[in-house]
Short mmCIF file of C-alpha atoms in Angstrom, two decimals:
data_model
loop_
_atom_site.label_atom_id
_atom_site.label_comp_id
_atom_site.label_asym_id
_atom_site.label_seq_id
_atom_site.Cartn_x
_atom_site.Cartn_y
_atom_site.Cartn_z
CA MET A 1 -0.08 -0.06 -0.08
CA GLN A 2 2.96 2.23 0.42
CA PRO A 3 3.34 3.25 -3.46
CA VAL A 4 -0.30 4.16 -3.12
CA ASN A 5 0.13 6.33 -0.02
CA PHE A 6 2.98 8.18 -1.64
CA LEU A 7 0.57 8.69 -4.92
CA LEU A 8 -1.69 10.25 -2.40
CA VAL A 9 0.86 12.49 -0.96
CA ARG A 10 1.68 13.76 -4.47
CA LYS A 11 -1.75 14.28 -5.18
CA ALA A 12 -2.14 16.46 -1.87
CA GLN A 13 1.12 18.38 -2.96
CA LEU A 14 -0.18 19.15 -6.72
CA PHE A 15 -3.44 20.58 -5.33
CA ARG A 16 -1.73 22.76 -2.73
CA GLU A 17 0.58 24.01 -5.47
CA ILE A 18 -2.51 24.59 -7.98
CA LYS A 19 -4.17 26.32 -4.79
CA ALA A 20 -1.13 28.53 -4.32
CA LEU A 21 -1.20 29.54 -8.17
CA GLY A 22 -4.65 31.27 -7.66
CA PHE A 23 -7.78 30.73 -9.95
CA LEU A 24 -6.15 32.66 -12.93
CA TYR A 25 -2.70 30.95 -13.21
CA SER A 26 -4.55 27.69 -12.39
CA ALA A 27 -6.90 28.14 -15.43
CA ILE A 28 -3.79 28.80 -17.37
CA VAL A 29 -1.92 25.95 -16.33
CA ALA A 30 -5.15 23.63 -17.07
CA GLY A 31 -5.47 25.37 -20.39
CA ALA A 32 -1.65 24.83 -21.18
CA THR A 33 -1.75 20.94 -20.06
CA PHE A 34 -4.55 20.48 -22.22
CA LEU A 35 -3.06 22.18 -25.25
CA LEU A 36 0.13 20.12 -24.50
CA LEU A 37 -1.67 16.96 -24.51
CA ALA A 38 -3.70 18.03 -27.35
CA PHE A 39 -0.38 19.16 -29.43
CA PHE A 40 1.10 15.74 -28.40
CA LEU A 41 -1.68 13.56 -29.72
CA LYS A 42 -1.67 15.42 -32.86
CA SER A 43 2.14 14.85 -33.14
CA GLN A 44 1.56 11.14 -32.99
CA VAL A 45 1.30 10.15 -36.62
CA SER A 46 4.24 7.95 -37.05
CA ILE A 47 6.59 5.52 -35.22
CA GLN A 48 9.30 8.12 -35.70
CA ASN A 49 7.32 10.81 -34.20
CA ALA A 50 6.36 8.80 -31.33
CA GLY A 51 10.18 7.78 -30.75
CA ILE A 52 11.24 11.18 -30.69
CA SER A 53 8.63 12.21 -28.28
CA GLY A 54 9.86 9.13 -26.30
CA VAL A 55 13.25 10.37 -26.02
CA VAL A 56 12.35 13.58 -24.80
CA LEU A 57 9.83 12.13 -22.19
CA THR A 58 12.55 9.84 -21.01
CA PHE A 59 14.91 12.79 -20.73
CA VAL A 60 12.53 14.77 -18.85
CA ILE A 61 11.86 12.07 -16.36
CA ALA A 62 15.73 11.33 -15.85
CA MET A 63 15.93 14.91 -15.18
CA ILE A 64 13.25 14.74 -12.51
CA HIS A 65 15.03 11.56 -11.03
CA PHE A 66 18.45 13.14 -10.85
CA SER A 67 17.39 16.55 -9.39
CA ARG A 68 14.69 15.46 -6.87
CA LYS A 69 15.72 16.27 -3.33
CA ASP A 70 13.76 13.40 -1.75
CA HIS A 71 15.94 10.48 -2.50
CA ARG A 72 17.26 9.96 1.08
CA PHE A 73 13.70 10.33 2.63
CA ILE A 74 12.18 7.67 0.14
CA GLU A 75 15.28 5.12 0.96
CA LEU A 76 14.53 5.89 4.48
CA VAL A 77 10.79 4.92 4.40
CA THR A 78 10.68 2.04 2.36
CA GLU A 79 12.75 -1.00 1.32
CA TRP A 80 11.62 -0.61 -2.46
CA PRO A 81 12.30 2.86 -3.36
CA PHE A 82 12.60 1.79 -7.13
CA LEU A 83 9.06 0.88 -7.01
CA ILE A 84 7.86 4.36 -5.52
CA TYR A 85 10.05 5.95 -8.28
CA PHE A 86 8.76 3.62 -10.89
CA ILE A 87 5.04 4.17 -10.10
CA GLU A 88 5.41 8.14 -9.83
CA TYR A 89 6.97 8.15 -13.11
CA CYS A 90 4.49 5.77 -14.83
CA THR A 91 1.74 7.91 -13.48
CA LEU A 92 3.59 11.10 -14.99
CA ALA A 93 3.85 9.03 -18.26
CA THR A 94 0.55 7.47 -18.40
CA PRO A 95 -1.53 10.31 -20.46
CA PHE A 96 1.15 10.24 -23.08
CA VAL A 97 1.25 6.52 -23.28
CA LEU A 98 -2.54 6.29 -23.55
CA LEU A 99 -2.72 9.14 -26.24
CA SER A 100 0.08 7.70 -28.31
CA CYS A 101 -1.46 4.20 -28.11
CA ILE A 102 -4.92 5.72 -29.38
CA ALA A 103 -3.41 7.63 -32.05
CA LEU A 104 -1.06 5.04 -33.40
CA GLY A 105 -3.39 2.26 -32.96
CA ASN A 106 -0.25 0.24 -31.39
CA PRO A 107 1.32 0.05 -28.18
CA PHE A 108 4.76 1.21 -29.49
CA PHE A 109 5.06 4.01 -26.63
CA MET A 110 4.59 1.42 -24.10
CA LEU A 111 8.22 0.87 -24.75
CA ILE A 112 8.99 3.83 -22.81
CA LEU A 113 8.40 1.88 -19.52
CA PHE A 114 11.86 0.10 -20.09
CA PRO A 115 13.92 3.20 -19.86
CA VAL A 116 11.69 4.67 -17.15
CA ALA A 117 12.17 1.44 -15.21
CA GLY A 118 16.03 1.72 -15.73
CA ILE A 119 15.95 5.24 -14.39
CA SER A 120 14.09 4.21 -11.39
CA PHE A 121 16.65 1.61 -10.33
CA LEU A 122 19.36 4.38 -10.68
CA LYS A 123 20.70 5.37 -7.12
CA VAL A 124 21.57 9.00 -6.62
CA ALA A 125 23.84 9.75 -3.99
CA SER A 126 23.41 13.28 -2.31
CA ARG A 127 26.62 14.75 -3.41
CA PRO A 128 28.35 17.85 -1.83
CA VAL A 129 28.53 20.48 -4.18
CA VAL A 130 31.90 20.48 -5.88
CA ASN A 131 34.22 23.50 -5.10
CA PHE A 132 36.07 24.71 -7.85
CA ASN A 133 37.22 27.80 -9.20
CA THR A 134 34.77 29.92 -11.23
CA SER A 135 36.92 33.08 -11.47
CA SER A 136 36.83 33.58 -15.01
CA LYS A 137 35.94 36.32 -17.41
CA LEU A 138 32.96 34.35 -18.70
CA ILE A 139 31.20 34.62 -15.39
CA SER A 140 31.12 38.18 -13.92
CA GLU A 141 32.31 38.67 -10.29
CA THR A 142 28.61 39.46 -9.21
CA ASN A 143 26.91 36.78 -11.10
CA PHE A 144 26.92 34.41 -8.16
CA GLU A 145 23.60 32.74 -9.40
CA TRP A 146 25.79 31.31 -12.42
CA LYS A 147 28.90 30.14 -10.14
CA ALA A 148 26.72 28.33 -7.93
CA GLY A 149 24.66 27.09 -10.50
CA MET A 150 27.68 25.82 -12.59
CA ARG A 151 29.14 24.02 -9.35
CA LYS A 152 25.78 22.14 -9.07
CA THR A 153 24.94 21.45 -12.67
CA GLY A 154 28.04 22.58 -14.61
CA GLY A 155 28.63 19.00 -15.73
CA LEU A 156 25.20 18.57 -17.39
CA LEU A 157 25.40 21.96 -18.81
CA GLY A 158 28.88 20.92 -20.36
CA ILE A 159 27.57 18.05 -21.82
CA LEU A 160 24.69 19.73 -23.20
CA TRP A 161 26.85 22.32 -24.80
CA LEU A 162 29.14 19.81 -26.20
CA ALA A 163 26.14 18.13 -27.61
CA ALA A 164 24.81 21.39 -29.07
CA MET A 165 28.17 21.94 -30.68
CA ALA A 166 28.50 18.60 -32.03
CA LEU A 167 24.88 18.64 -33.51
CA THR A 168 25.02 21.74 -35.50
CA VAL A 169 25.03 19.94 -38.41
CA VAL A 170 21.71 18.37 -37.77
CA PRO A 171 18.73 20.62 -38.43
CA PHE A 172 17.45 22.09 -34.98
CA ALA A 173 19.18 19.71 -32.78
CA SER A 174 21.57 22.16 -31.51
CA ILE A 175 18.86 24.52 -30.92
CA ILE A 176 16.91 21.78 -28.64
CA ALA A 177 20.37 21.14 -26.97
CA LEU A 178 20.55 24.96 -26.11
CA TRP A 179 16.68 24.81 -24.95
CA PHE A 180 17.59 22.15 -22.52
CA MET A 181 20.41 24.33 -21.26
CA LEU A 182 17.87 27.04 -20.62
CA LEU A 183 15.80 24.33 -18.61
CA VAL A 184 18.71 23.46 -16.43
CA ILE A 185 19.43 27.13 -16.04
CA SER A 186 16.14 27.98 -14.87
CA SER A 187 16.85 26.29 -11.60
CA PHE A 188 19.65 28.70 -10.91
CA TYR A 189 16.72 31.16 -9.76
CA ASP A 190 15.03 29.15 -7.02
CA GLU A 191 16.88 30.34 -4.42
CA GLY A 192 16.65 34.02 -2.95
CA GLU A 193 20.01 35.51 -2.01
CA PRO A 194 20.36 37.08 1.49
CA ARG A 195 19.36 40.50 1.97
CA GLU A 196 23.03 41.66 2.23
CA MET A 197 23.62 40.31 -1.05
CA VAL A 198 20.96 42.28 -2.76
CA GLU A 199 21.90 45.36 -0.93
CA SER A 200 25.61 44.94 -1.92
CA TYR A 201 24.91 46.33 -5.26
CA GLN A 202 23.97 49.79 -3.75
CA LEU A 203 21.46 50.39 -6.52
CA ASP A 204 18.12 51.23 -6.81
CA ALA A 205 15.16 48.62 -7.83
CA VAL A 206 15.23 49.62 -11.35
CA LYS A 207 18.95 49.92 -11.81
CA PHE A 208 19.30 46.60 -9.91
CA LEU A 209 16.92 44.79 -12.09
CA LYS A 210 18.62 45.94 -15.30
CA VAL A 211 21.88 44.97 -13.99
CA LYS A 212 20.77 41.61 -12.80
CA ILE A 213 18.91 40.73 -16.44
CA LEU A 214 21.83 41.98 -18.38
CA SER A 215 24.44 39.81 -16.52
CA GLN A 216 22.48 36.66 -16.84
CA LEU A 217 21.79 37.52 -20.49
CA LYS A 218 25.78 37.76 -21.05
CA ALA A 219 26.52 34.71 -19.03
CA PHE A 220 23.96 32.63 -21.40
CA PHE A 221 24.89 34.24 -24.51
CA ILE A 222 28.76 33.50 -24.17
CA PRO A 223 28.46 29.90 -24.46
CA ALA A 224 25.19 30.04 -26.73
CA LEU A 225 26.73 32.49 -29.53
CA PRO A 226 29.12 29.94 -30.99
CA VAL A 227 26.41 27.19 -31.24
CA LEU A 228 24.18 29.85 -33.06
CA LEU A 229 26.72 31.04 -35.36
CA LEU A 230 27.52 27.45 -36.38
CA PHE A 231 24.00 26.85 -36.82
CA LEU A 232 23.93 29.71 -38.93
CA TYR A 233 26.97 28.75 -40.96
CA PHE A 234 25.19 25.29 -41.74
CA PHE A 235 21.85 26.68 -42.25
CA PRO A 236 22.05 29.96 -43.44
CA GLU A 237 18.77 29.91 -45.11
CA ARG A 238 17.43 29.23 -41.47
CA TRP A 239 18.77 32.72 -40.00
CA TRP A 240 15.35 33.52 -38.83
CA VAL A 241 15.35 30.37 -36.37
CA MET A 242 18.64 31.70 -34.92
CA ILE A 243 17.03 35.29 -34.38
CA LEU A 244 13.72 33.70 -32.99
CA PHE A 245 15.80 31.57 -30.52
CA MET A 246 17.73 34.49 -29.31
CA VAL A 247 14.72 36.62 -28.63
CA PHE A 248 12.97 33.36 -27.11
CA SER A 249 16.05 32.73 -24.60
CA ALA A 250 16.53 36.47 -23.78
CA LEU A 251 12.85 36.67 -22.86
CA ASN A 252 12.98 33.55 -20.88
CA ILE A 253 15.83 34.70 -18.85
CA GLY A 254 14.07 37.98 -18.31
CA VAL A 255 11.36 35.57 -17.14
CA PHE A 256 13.60 33.72 -14.62
CA VAL A 257 14.95 36.73 -13.05
CA LEU A 258 11.97 38.76 -12.62
CA SER A 259 9.80 35.68 -11.35
CA LYS A 260 12.74 35.32 -8.49
CA TYR A 261 12.54 38.97 -7.45
CA ALA A 262 8.65 39.21 -7.75
CA VAL A 263 8.70 36.86 -4.89
CA TRP A 264 11.91 37.48 -3.29
CA ARG A 265 12.52 36.94 0.34
CA SER A 266 15.79 36.99 1.90
CA ALA A 267 17.61 33.54 2.09
CA GLU A 268 14.38 31.80 1.06
CA ILE A 269 14.03 29.16 -1.90
CA ASN A 270 10.77 29.92 -3.68
CA ARG A 271 9.72 27.54 -6.53
CA SER A 272 6.29 29.32 -6.99
CA GLY A 273 7.02 30.79 -10.31
CA ASN A 274 8.53 27.43 -11.65
CA ILE A 275 5.09 26.48 -13.45
CA VAL A 276 4.71 29.50 -15.42
CA ASN A 277 8.47 29.55 -16.02
CA ALA A 278 8.11 25.98 -17.47
CA MET A 279 5.24 27.29 -19.69
CA CYS A 280 7.13 30.17 -20.93
CA LEU A 281 9.89 27.68 -21.80
CA LEU A 282 7.40 25.32 -23.83
CA GLY A 283 6.80 28.12 -26.16
CA LEU A 284 9.58 26.80 -28.38
CA PHE A 285 7.62 23.89 -29.11
CA LEU A 286 4.01 25.12 -28.55
CA PRO A 287 3.80 28.32 -30.45
CA PHE A 288 0.76 29.49 -28.74
CA PHE A 289 2.90 29.98 -25.63
CA LEU A 290 5.37 32.47 -27.20
CA PRO A 291 3.54 35.55 -26.16
CA LEU A 292 3.54 34.47 -22.55
CA PRO A 293 7.04 35.52 -21.44
CA ILE A 294 6.15 39.06 -22.62
CA ALA A 295 2.80 39.16 -20.28
CA VAL A 296 4.96 37.58 -17.47
CA ILE A 297 7.81 39.84 -17.65
CA ILE A 298 5.45 42.92 -17.54
CA LYS A 299 3.45 41.56 -14.53
CA ASN A 300 6.57 40.42 -12.67
CA TYR A 301 8.57 43.36 -13.36
CA ARG A 302 5.77 45.45 -11.57
CA ARG A 303 5.95 43.00 -8.69
CA SER A 304 9.64 43.00 -8.71
CA LEU A 305 9.68 46.62 -8.26
CA HIS A 306 7.03 46.63 -5.63
CA ASN A 307 9.00 43.82 -3.60
CA LEU A 308 12.35 45.46 -3.96
CA LYS A 309 11.75 49.14 -3.57
CA PRO A 310 11.27 49.31 0.54
CA LEU A 311 14.65 47.46 0.50
CA LEU A 312 16.71 49.40 -2.22
CA HIS A 313 14.99 52.84 -1.77
CA ASP A 314 17.77 54.57 0.09
CA TYR A 315 20.09 53.89 -3.19
CA HIS A 316 17.74 55.95 -5.39
CA MET B 1 24.61 63.11 16.86
CA ILE B 2 22.03 60.26 16.33
CA ILE B 3 18.75 61.27 17.40
CA ILE B 4 15.77 59.01 17.64
CA ASN B 5 12.15 60.92 18.67
CA ASN B 6 8.98 59.36 19.69
CA LEU B 7 9.65 55.93 17.79
CA VAL B 8 7.00 53.22 17.72
CA ALA B 9 7.66 50.10 15.83
CA GLY B 10 6.42 46.55 16.12
CA TYR B 11 5.04 43.71 14.08
CA GLY B 12 1.57 44.15 12.80
CA SER B 13 -0.85 45.88 15.37
CA LYS B 14 1.72 44.73 18.07
CA LYS B 15 3.90 47.57 19.45
CA VAL B 16 7.44 46.38 20.62
CA LEU B 17 9.05 49.96 20.57
CA ASN B 18 6.79 52.07 22.58
CA GLN B 19 7.99 55.81 21.89
CA ILE B 20 11.47 55.73 22.12
CA ASP B 21 13.26 59.09 22.64
CA TRP B 22 17.15 58.45 22.42
CA SER B 23 20.32 60.18 21.38
CA LEU B 24 23.58 58.37 20.56
CA ASP B 25 26.83 60.39 20.38
CA GLN B 26 28.90 59.43 17.28
CA GLY B 27 32.41 58.03 17.42
CA MET B 28 31.55 56.08 20.34
CA ILE B 29 30.75 52.24 20.99
CA HIS B 30 27.27 51.81 22.43
CA GLY B 31 25.78 48.74 24.00
CA LEU B 32 22.27 47.83 23.95
CA VAL B 33 21.19 45.38 26.82
CA GLY B 34 17.78 44.17 27.73
CA LEU B 35 16.12 40.78 28.66
CA ASN B 36 14.59 38.46 25.98
CA GLY B 37 11.94 39.94 24.07
CA SER B 38 12.64 43.54 25.17
CA GLY B 39 13.02 44.88 21.56
CA LYS B 40 16.59 44.93 20.87
CA THR B 41 16.57 43.37 17.42
CA THR B 42 13.26 45.06 16.42
CA LEU B 43 15.04 48.37 17.32
CA LEU B 44 18.05 47.50 15.23
CA LYS B 45 15.86 46.19 12.44
CA THR B 46 13.89 49.62 12.66
CA MET B 47 17.01 51.76 12.77
CA TYR B 48 18.30 49.91 9.68
CA GLY B 49 14.87 50.19 7.58
CA LEU B 50 14.12 46.67 7.49
CA LEU B 51 10.79 47.68 9.68
CA THR B 52 8.80 50.54 8.96
CA PRO B 53 8.02 52.53 12.12
CA MET B 54 4.38 53.20 13.05
CA SER B 55 5.64 56.95 14.11
CA GLY B 56 8.55 58.76 15.07
CA THR B 57 11.75 60.09 13.21
CA MET B 58 15.38 58.90 13.20
CA LYS B 59 18.19 61.19 12.12
CA LEU B 60 21.81 61.09 11.76
CA ASP B 61 23.65 64.50 11.50
CA ASP B 62 20.15 65.95 10.94
CA LYS B 63 19.20 63.92 8.20
CA PRO B 64 16.84 60.79 7.88
CA PHE B 65 18.54 57.61 8.35
CA ASN B 66 19.86 56.15 4.93
CA LYS B 67 21.27 52.56 4.24
CA LYS B 68 24.18 54.19 2.34
CA PHE B 69 25.77 55.06 5.55
CA ILE B 70 24.53 52.09 7.90
CA SER B 71 25.33 48.58 8.08
CA LEU B 72 23.55 45.87 10.01
CA LEU B 73 24.79 42.52 10.98
CA GLU B 74 21.80 40.32 11.70
CA THR B 75 22.02 37.66 14.73
CA GLU B 76 22.03 34.67 12.28
CA PRO B 77 23.65 35.43 9.06
CA TYR B 78 22.25 33.61 6.04
CA PHE B 79 24.31 32.92 2.91
CA TYR B 80 23.84 31.99 -0.83
CA HIS B 81 24.52 28.00 -1.34
CA GLY B 82 27.28 26.99 -3.79
CA ILE B 83 29.47 29.97 -3.48
CA ASN B 84 32.51 30.63 -1.40
CA GLY B 85 33.74 33.16 0.99
CA LYS B 86 35.79 35.05 -1.42
CA GLU B 87 32.91 35.38 -4.00
CA TYR B 88 30.77 36.58 -1.21
CA LEU B 89 32.97 39.19 -0.09
CA SER B 90 33.74 40.17 -3.77
CA LEU B 91 29.99 41.57 -4.08
CA PHE B 92 30.31 44.22 -1.27
CA LYS B 93 31.62 47.74 -2.17
CA SER B 94 33.46 49.83 0.21
CA TYR B 95 32.38 53.02 1.37
CA GLY B 96 35.00 55.75 0.70
CA ASP B 97 38.53 55.06 -0.33
CA PHE B 98 38.96 52.06 2.25
CA GLN B 99 41.23 49.35 0.59
CA PHE B 100 40.20 45.78 1.92
CA ASN B 101 42.43 43.03 1.31
CA SER B 102 40.19 39.96 1.56
CA ASP B 103 43.16 37.56 2.13
CA GLU B 104 44.68 39.26 4.86
CA TRP B 105 41.50 39.92 6.80
CA ALA B 106 40.62 36.19 6.12
CA SER B 107 43.87 35.01 7.58
CA LEU B 108 43.55 37.44 10.58
CA PHE B 109 39.96 35.72 11.28
CA GLN B 110 41.40 32.32 10.53
CA LEU B 111 38.75 31.94 7.72
CA PRO B 112 39.18 29.59 4.71
CA LEU B 113 37.90 31.99 2.09
CA MET B 114 38.00 29.33 -0.92
CA GLU B 115 35.81 26.86 0.99
CA LEU B 116 32.27 26.82 0.00
CA ILE B 117 30.13 28.63 2.54
CA ASP B 118 27.98 25.36 2.69
CA ASN B 119 30.85 23.63 4.56
CA TYR B 120 31.22 26.63 7.14
CA SER B 121 30.55 26.19 10.82
CA THR B 122 28.36 28.80 12.56
CA GLY B 123 31.30 30.68 13.79
CA MET B 124 32.72 30.88 10.52
CA ARG B 125 29.50 32.34 9.00
CA LYS B 126 29.65 34.79 11.81
CA LYS B 127 33.07 35.91 10.73
CA LEU B 128 32.37 36.08 6.97
CA ALA B 129 29.36 38.06 7.46
CA LEU B 130 31.60 40.45 9.96
CA LEU B 131 34.14 40.65 7.22
CA GLY B 132 31.50 41.75 4.75
CA ILE B 133 30.56 44.53 7.42
CA ILE B 134 34.25 45.75 7.85
CA LYS B 135 34.75 45.97 3.98
CA SER B 136 31.72 48.13 3.43
CA ASN B 137 33.42 50.34 5.87
CA LYS B 138 29.86 52.41 6.60
CA PRO B 139 30.13 55.09 9.39
CA PHE B 140 27.35 53.66 11.40
CA LEU B 141 27.44 49.93 12.30
CA LEU B 142 24.40 48.17 14.05
CA LEU B 143 25.66 44.68 15.15
CA ASP B 144 23.22 42.24 16.79
CA GLU B 145 25.00 39.71 18.75
CA PRO B 146 28.20 40.02 16.93
CA PHE B 147 30.08 37.84 19.60
CA ASN B 148 27.63 34.91 19.24
CA GLY B 149 29.38 31.82 18.16
CA LEU B 150 32.75 33.40 17.61
CA ASP B 151 35.55 31.33 19.19
CA LEU B 152 37.85 33.21 21.76
CA GLU B 153 40.56 34.25 19.58
CA ALA B 154 37.94 35.71 16.86
CA SER B 155 36.39 37.52 19.88
CA ARG B 156 39.49 39.06 20.77
CA VAL B 157 40.31 40.11 17.21
CA LEU B 158 36.64 41.51 16.84
CA THR B 159 36.94 43.56 19.96
CA ALA B 160 40.52 45.16 18.58
CA VAL B 161 38.68 45.62 15.63
CA LEU B 162 35.69 47.59 16.66
CA LYS B 163 38.00 49.66 19.05
CA ARG B 164 40.13 50.59 16.10
CA MET B 165 36.84 51.34 14.02
CA LYS B 166 35.83 53.74 16.95
CA ASN B 167 39.03 55.45 16.85
CA ASP B 168 38.48 56.00 13.03
CA GLY B 169 35.10 57.88 13.80
CA LYS B 170 32.60 55.16 13.33
CA THR B 171 29.55 54.82 15.48
CA ILE B 172 28.94 51.20 16.51
CA LEU B 173 25.60 49.89 18.23
CA ILE B 174 25.87 46.45 19.84
CA THR B 175 23.67 44.08 21.29
CA SER B 176 24.92 41.17 23.43
CA HIS B 177 23.53 38.64 25.96
CA MET B 178 27.12 38.64 27.35
CA LEU B 179 27.39 41.69 29.68
CA GLU B 180 31.06 41.28 30.20
CA THR B 181 31.73 41.70 26.67
CA LEU B 182 29.87 44.91 26.35
CA THR B 183 31.25 46.57 29.66
CA ASN B 184 35.01 45.69 28.38
CA LEU B 185 34.15 47.53 25.00
CA CYS B 186 31.40 50.11 25.24
CA ASP B 187 31.37 53.72 26.10
CA ARG B 188 27.66 53.67 26.92
CA ILE B 189 25.45 50.94 27.67
CA HIS B 190 21.70 51.45 27.13
CA TYR B 191 19.13 49.57 28.87
CA LEU B 192 15.88 48.70 26.89
CA LYS B 193 13.03 47.53 29.01
CA ASN B 194 9.28 47.43 27.89
CA GLY B 195 10.14 48.92 24.52
CA ILE B 196 11.63 52.22 25.96
CA ILE B 197 15.31 52.99 26.70
CA GLN B 198 15.12 52.92 30.44
CA LYS B 199 18.70 54.12 31.49
CA THR B 200 22.10 55.08 29.81
CA TYR B 201 24.91 53.86 31.79
CA PHE B 202 28.39 55.93 31.43
CA PRO B 203 31.75 54.29 32.07
CA GLU B 204 31.84 55.31 35.68
CA ASP B 205 28.72 53.44 36.31
CA LEU B 206 29.21 50.16 34.50
CA SER B 207 29.69 48.30 37.56
CA LEU B 208 26.06 49.02 38.53
CA ILE B 209 24.49 47.39 35.57
CA ASN B 210 24.70 44.02 36.76
CA LYS B 211 23.18 44.81 40.23
CA GLU B 212 20.45 47.20 38.88
CA ILE B 213 19.49 45.21 35.65
CA PHE B 214 19.83 41.56 36.70
CA HIS B 215 19.44 41.59 40.23
CA GLU B 216 15.76 41.21 40.21
CA LEU B 217 15.87 38.57 37.50
CA ASP B 218 18.48 36.35 39.35
CA GLN B 219 16.32 36.83 42.72
CA HIS B 220 13.33 35.40 40.53
CA ILE B 221 15.40 32.55 39.09
CA GLU B 222 16.79 31.65 42.29
CA ASN B 223 13.45 31.40 44.05
CA LYS B 224 11.94 29.33 41.17
CA ILE B 225 15.13 26.83 41.32
CA ASP B 226 14.72 26.55 45.29
CA GLY B 227 11.06 25.85 44.72
CA LEU B 228 11.70 23.29 42.17
CA LEU B 229 14.54 21.57 43.97
CA GLU B 230 12.70 21.42 47.36
CA SER B 231 9.69 19.61 45.65
#
């Protein structure tokens, strides 16, 4: 019965998250989920498409498995952590499996259960953050989000960047690798720095946000530009893809930074913006989400100013 | 001169500071004592601007308080995960033309700056927060329990640093649970009770503090212990 209890806990957590989002965002999330599933259903026209979406879903599940923080807790309370993980991931994958089976008329997509089972068996030891020197001109001195983020997920980002460089000859593959980099980078903004670090810039709220966003854009585009330029070299007729991706990633980095400061509290971890951030990121695959980052930026810029002004007013 | 007039502050509708009228001479080390819950931290947070006063004014040289000139060390400093001490200190700018050599200061406090802050002990975190304040070099320092968690050697270093800062013209306001630390260091000790400054002790009266402030409390504690041990 333990796996069922875990699922009930997950259900309760989900409802709490939805409640915290409020009616408007909950409606948007519900609509987005519906559209995502509809898009998925529409894409299931061939075994090849099902294979690609299966790989993407497996990658997402693997990322969830490696980034979740409750491995030690689950190992403590159950003798069969594998079972808990497997049932949770299967629950997550079920709508996609069902839709694919219905669309294709065959159970091909059920093959995803094998890699998912494999992922569930993987033990993730809680590793201390590796301390390495980040004093490099690539990351500015004040960009602590990237310094800390590189120590936590630098290995994964390095692999993704190498993959992006290697795959520039394959249409869109490098762009998708960069998109996965953006997905990893979005986790850099979960933790609110302590008050002293916000004040250390000695800037008013408007200038502070400008400096923060520009430094984050610089940190992303320094590794992304060589990939994008190589992409342009191999596919000059698709120059517009490069421009579109640059605008898309700049907007999303703006969303990450502003979502953080809209709810910033000194030294607190806040993931309340994660769902909306994920929806903004999905804009690359679901075009109807493309305008969402602009709306989120406008809303969260005002909230960030309101949140930071009392603290930074004296530096005006 | 630092002048606080009619200051009322608290949390929600609960008043913790109750019409404080207070003046502090500049270029001195001031101690602030009071029993648990007397409002020491609330006063420091209000002076720094983290809490908006319900009423009253706070002026430094006839101008409203401004964070540009004030540093606040909170009792329990928090840091960002995944960065090291050197990176933390690099964020701070120095007021005026103060040259801060982070390696030399870290060596004085025996702090391994290249270690991740995540691996620091409580005392090391306190030292790092203090180094951030020292680097900022602002003229008015509010230090909430700066000696908490420090080892003996670091406490002596901090005492010497604070005395030197005073000689350089800085005004320092310190709270501490350890009265001895304050009596050895401060030029004035202010007693906060029920949200107001009850009394200010000058160097010649410092010996009276223990008797006047803690006598009643000690008596109450002794009676309580007697009762408990007898039963």
